[in-house]
Coordinates of C-alpha atoms in Angstrom, one line a residue:
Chain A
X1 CA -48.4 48.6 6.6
X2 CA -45.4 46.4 7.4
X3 CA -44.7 43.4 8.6
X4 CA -42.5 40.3 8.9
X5 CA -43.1 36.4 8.3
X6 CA -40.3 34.2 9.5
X7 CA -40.1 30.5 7.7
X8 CA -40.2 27.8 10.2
X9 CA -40.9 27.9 13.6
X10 CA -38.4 25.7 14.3
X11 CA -35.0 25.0 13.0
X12 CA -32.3 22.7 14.2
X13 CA -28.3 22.1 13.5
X14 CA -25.6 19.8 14.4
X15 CA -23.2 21.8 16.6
X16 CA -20.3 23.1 13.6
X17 CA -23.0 23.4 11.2
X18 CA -24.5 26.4 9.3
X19 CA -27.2 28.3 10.6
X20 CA -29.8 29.9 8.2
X21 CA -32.6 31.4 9.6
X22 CA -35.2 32.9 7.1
X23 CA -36.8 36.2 7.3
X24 CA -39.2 37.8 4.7
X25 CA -40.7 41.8 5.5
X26 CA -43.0 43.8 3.9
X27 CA -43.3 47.9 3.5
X28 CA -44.5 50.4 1.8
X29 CA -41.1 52.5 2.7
X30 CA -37.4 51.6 2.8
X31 CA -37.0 49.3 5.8
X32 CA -34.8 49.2 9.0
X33 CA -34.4 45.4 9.6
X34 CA -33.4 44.3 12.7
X35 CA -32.7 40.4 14.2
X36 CA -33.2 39.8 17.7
X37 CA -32.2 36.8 20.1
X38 CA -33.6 35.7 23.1
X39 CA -33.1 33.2 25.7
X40 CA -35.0 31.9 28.2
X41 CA -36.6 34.1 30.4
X42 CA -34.6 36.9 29.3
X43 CA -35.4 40.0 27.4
X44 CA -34.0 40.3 23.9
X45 CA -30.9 41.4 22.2
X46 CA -30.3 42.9 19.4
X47 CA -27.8 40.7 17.2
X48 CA -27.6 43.3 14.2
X49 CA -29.4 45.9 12.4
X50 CA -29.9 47.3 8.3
X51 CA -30.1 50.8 8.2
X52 CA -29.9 51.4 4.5
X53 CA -26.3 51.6 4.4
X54 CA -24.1 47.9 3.0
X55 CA -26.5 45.3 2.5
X56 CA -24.3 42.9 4.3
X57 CA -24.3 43.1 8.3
X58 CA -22.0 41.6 10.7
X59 CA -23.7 41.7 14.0
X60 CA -22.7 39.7 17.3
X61 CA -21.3 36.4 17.7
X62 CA -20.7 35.5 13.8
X63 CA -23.6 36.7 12.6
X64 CA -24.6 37.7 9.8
X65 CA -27.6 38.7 7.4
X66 CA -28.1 39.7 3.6
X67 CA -30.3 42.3 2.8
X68 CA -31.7 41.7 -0.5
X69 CA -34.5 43.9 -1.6
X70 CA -35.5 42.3 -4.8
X71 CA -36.2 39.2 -2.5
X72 CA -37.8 41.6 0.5
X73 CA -35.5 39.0 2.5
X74 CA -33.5 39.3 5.6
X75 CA -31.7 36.4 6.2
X76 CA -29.6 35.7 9.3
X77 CA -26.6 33.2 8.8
X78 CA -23.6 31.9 10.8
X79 CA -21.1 29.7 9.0
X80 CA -20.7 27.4 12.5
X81 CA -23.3 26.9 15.1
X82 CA -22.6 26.7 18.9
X83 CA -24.4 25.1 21.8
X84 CA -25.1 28.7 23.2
X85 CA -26.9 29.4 20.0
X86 CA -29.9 27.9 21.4
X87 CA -32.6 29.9 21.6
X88 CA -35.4 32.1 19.9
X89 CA -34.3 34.6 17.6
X90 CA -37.0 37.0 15.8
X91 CA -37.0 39.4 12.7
X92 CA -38.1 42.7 13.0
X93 CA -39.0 45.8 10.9
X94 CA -39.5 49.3 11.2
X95 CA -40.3 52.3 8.7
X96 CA -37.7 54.3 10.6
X97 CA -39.5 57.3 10.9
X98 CA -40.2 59.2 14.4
X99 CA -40.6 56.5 16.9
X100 CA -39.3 53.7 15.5
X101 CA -41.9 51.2 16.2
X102 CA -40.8 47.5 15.7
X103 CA -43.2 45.1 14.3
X104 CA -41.7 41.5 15.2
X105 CA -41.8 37.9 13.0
X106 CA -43.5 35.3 15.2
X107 CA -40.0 34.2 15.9
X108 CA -37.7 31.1 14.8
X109 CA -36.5 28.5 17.6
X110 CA -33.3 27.3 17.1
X111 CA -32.2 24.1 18.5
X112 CA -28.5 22.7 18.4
X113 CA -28.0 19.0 18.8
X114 CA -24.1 18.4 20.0
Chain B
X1 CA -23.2 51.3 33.4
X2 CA -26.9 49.3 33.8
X3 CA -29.0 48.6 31.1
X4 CA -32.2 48.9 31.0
X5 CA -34.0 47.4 34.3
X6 CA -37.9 46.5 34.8
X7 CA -39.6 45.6 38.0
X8 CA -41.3 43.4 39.3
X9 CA -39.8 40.3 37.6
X10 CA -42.6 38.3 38.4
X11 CA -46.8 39.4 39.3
X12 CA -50.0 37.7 39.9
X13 CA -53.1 39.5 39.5
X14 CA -56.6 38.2 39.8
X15 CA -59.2 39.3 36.7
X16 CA -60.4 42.9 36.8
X17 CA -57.6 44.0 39.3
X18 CA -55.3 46.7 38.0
X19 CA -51.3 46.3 37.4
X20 CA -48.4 48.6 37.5
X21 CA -45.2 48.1 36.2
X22 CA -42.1 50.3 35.8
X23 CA -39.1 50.6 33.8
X24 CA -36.1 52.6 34.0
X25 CA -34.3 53.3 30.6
X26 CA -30.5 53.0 29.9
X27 CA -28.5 55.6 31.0
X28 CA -28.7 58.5 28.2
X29 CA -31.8 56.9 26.5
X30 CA -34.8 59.2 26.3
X31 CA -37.6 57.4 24.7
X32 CA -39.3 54.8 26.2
X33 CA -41.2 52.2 24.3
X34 CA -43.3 49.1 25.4
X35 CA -44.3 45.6 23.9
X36 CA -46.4 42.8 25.1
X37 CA -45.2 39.6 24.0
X38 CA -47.6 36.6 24.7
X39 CA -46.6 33.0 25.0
X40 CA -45.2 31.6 21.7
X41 CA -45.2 35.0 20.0
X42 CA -43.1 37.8 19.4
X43 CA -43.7 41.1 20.8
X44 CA -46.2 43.2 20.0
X45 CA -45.8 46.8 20.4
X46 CA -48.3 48.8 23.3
X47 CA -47.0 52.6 23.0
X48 CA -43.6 54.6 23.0
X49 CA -42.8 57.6 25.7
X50 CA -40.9 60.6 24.4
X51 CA -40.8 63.9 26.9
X52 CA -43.6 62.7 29.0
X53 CA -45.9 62.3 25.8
X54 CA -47.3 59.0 24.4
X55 CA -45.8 59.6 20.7
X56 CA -47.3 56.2 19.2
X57 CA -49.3 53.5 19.9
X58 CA -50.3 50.4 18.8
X59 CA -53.7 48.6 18.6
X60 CA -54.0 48.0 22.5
X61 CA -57.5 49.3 24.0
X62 CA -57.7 52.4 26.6
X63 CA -57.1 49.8 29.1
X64 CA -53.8 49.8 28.5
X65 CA -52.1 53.7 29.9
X66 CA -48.5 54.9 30.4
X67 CA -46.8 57.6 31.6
X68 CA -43.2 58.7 31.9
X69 CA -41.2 60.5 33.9
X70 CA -38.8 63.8 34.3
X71 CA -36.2 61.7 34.7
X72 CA -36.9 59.4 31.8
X73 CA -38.2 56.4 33.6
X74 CA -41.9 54.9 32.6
X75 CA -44.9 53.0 33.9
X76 CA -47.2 51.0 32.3
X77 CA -50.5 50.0 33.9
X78 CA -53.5 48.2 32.8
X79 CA -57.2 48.3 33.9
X80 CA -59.3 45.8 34.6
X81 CA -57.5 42.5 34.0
X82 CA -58.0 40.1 31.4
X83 CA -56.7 36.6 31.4
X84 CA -55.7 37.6 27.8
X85 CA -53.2 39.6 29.5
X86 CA -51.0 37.1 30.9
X87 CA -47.6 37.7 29.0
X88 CA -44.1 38.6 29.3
X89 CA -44.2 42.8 29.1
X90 CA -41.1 44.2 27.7
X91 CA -39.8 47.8 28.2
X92 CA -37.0 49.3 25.9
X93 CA -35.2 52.4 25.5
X94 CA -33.7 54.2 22.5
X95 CA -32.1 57.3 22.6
X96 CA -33.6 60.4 20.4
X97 CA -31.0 60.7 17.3
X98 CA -31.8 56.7 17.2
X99 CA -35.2 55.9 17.8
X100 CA -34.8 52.3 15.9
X101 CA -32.2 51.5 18.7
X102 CA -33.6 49.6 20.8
X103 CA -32.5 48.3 24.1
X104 CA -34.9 45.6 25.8
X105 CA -34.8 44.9 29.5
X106 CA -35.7 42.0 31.1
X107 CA -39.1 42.0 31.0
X108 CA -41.5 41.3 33.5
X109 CA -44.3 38.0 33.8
X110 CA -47.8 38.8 34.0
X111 CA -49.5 36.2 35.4
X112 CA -53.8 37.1 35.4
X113 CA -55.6 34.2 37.0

């Protein structure tokens, strides 16, 4: 089975600072790793994805995240945090097979203070 | 070129009344997939819609049914109202050489009182 535990429920940054949101999976099967962003009262978006190909990902909006397998962490980074960063961002997994179910983290709020 | 779009935005059902609710995919997207994501939590995943089939689905109970389309778009509908079931319910789309790729609409807010 797979799943996803995301460290902290909460995190908040001064506006300029770095952003490291914390995302630990596991699976019985090479992942897909996905990080998602949502803001209030809106669906999500998806802000990047690993598909097995280079372990570092560039998504949207200077993000980032390290895939590091020895760790079975997905980090999401970005090196200078904006007001509009605000929001709820969640880590998800999938075994990539036919369907491509995604089994979500319980989700990180981030908070920046200006 | 829309994305993908859910209706209602908003609903208010009463306990043990039945719901609707309808999604239609982005444009060239195929599969159909649907998550439930309660207050606080991240979504959970119902079922997934692939040629008018449910392909998977997740630990929801019988109350929970779907169907899709010829041309793609899906319903979700759920039985007998719980207050349990008050969430946001997300539709996304993904098309078939991509299942992972998942496009989430807007969701729509079940309110069961």
């Amino acid at each position: 089975a797979q799943s996803v535990t995301q460290l902290g429920s909460h995190v908040s940054v001064s506006e300029g600072a770095l952003v490291l949101l914390r995302c630990n999976y596991s699976s019985s099967v090479p992942p897909y790793l996905f990080w998602y962003v949502q803001y209030p009262n809106q669906g999500l978006q998806l802000l990047l994805k690993y598909t097995s190909a280079a372990t570092l990902v560039k998504g949207i909006n200077d993000f980032e995240a390290e895939f590091k397998k020895s760790e079975t962490s997905f980090h999401l980074t970005k090196p200078s945090a904006h007001m509009s960063d605000a929001a709820e961002y969640f880590c998800a997994v999938s075994d990539g097979n036919q369907g491509g179910k995604l089994i979500f983290g319980q989700g990180t709020e981030l908070s920046v203070k200006p | 070129d829309a994305g993908v779009t859910q209706s209602p935005t908003h609903l208010i059902k009463t306990r043990g009344q039945q719901v609707t609710l309808r999604c239609s995919p982005k444009s060239g997207h195929d599969t159909v997939s649907w998550y439930q994501q309660a207050l606080g939590q991240g979504p959970q995943f119902i079922f997934q819609y692939y040629e008018e089939e449910e392909r998977q689905r997740g630990n929801f109970p019988d109350r929970f049914s779907g169907h899709q389309f010829p041309n793609y778009s899906s319903e979700l509908n759920v039985n007998a109202l719980l207050l349990g079931d008050s969430a946001l319910y997300l539709c996304a789309s993904s098309p078939i050489d991509s299942p992972t790729e998942q496009y989430f609409g807007p969701g729509t807010r079940l309110t069961v009182t």
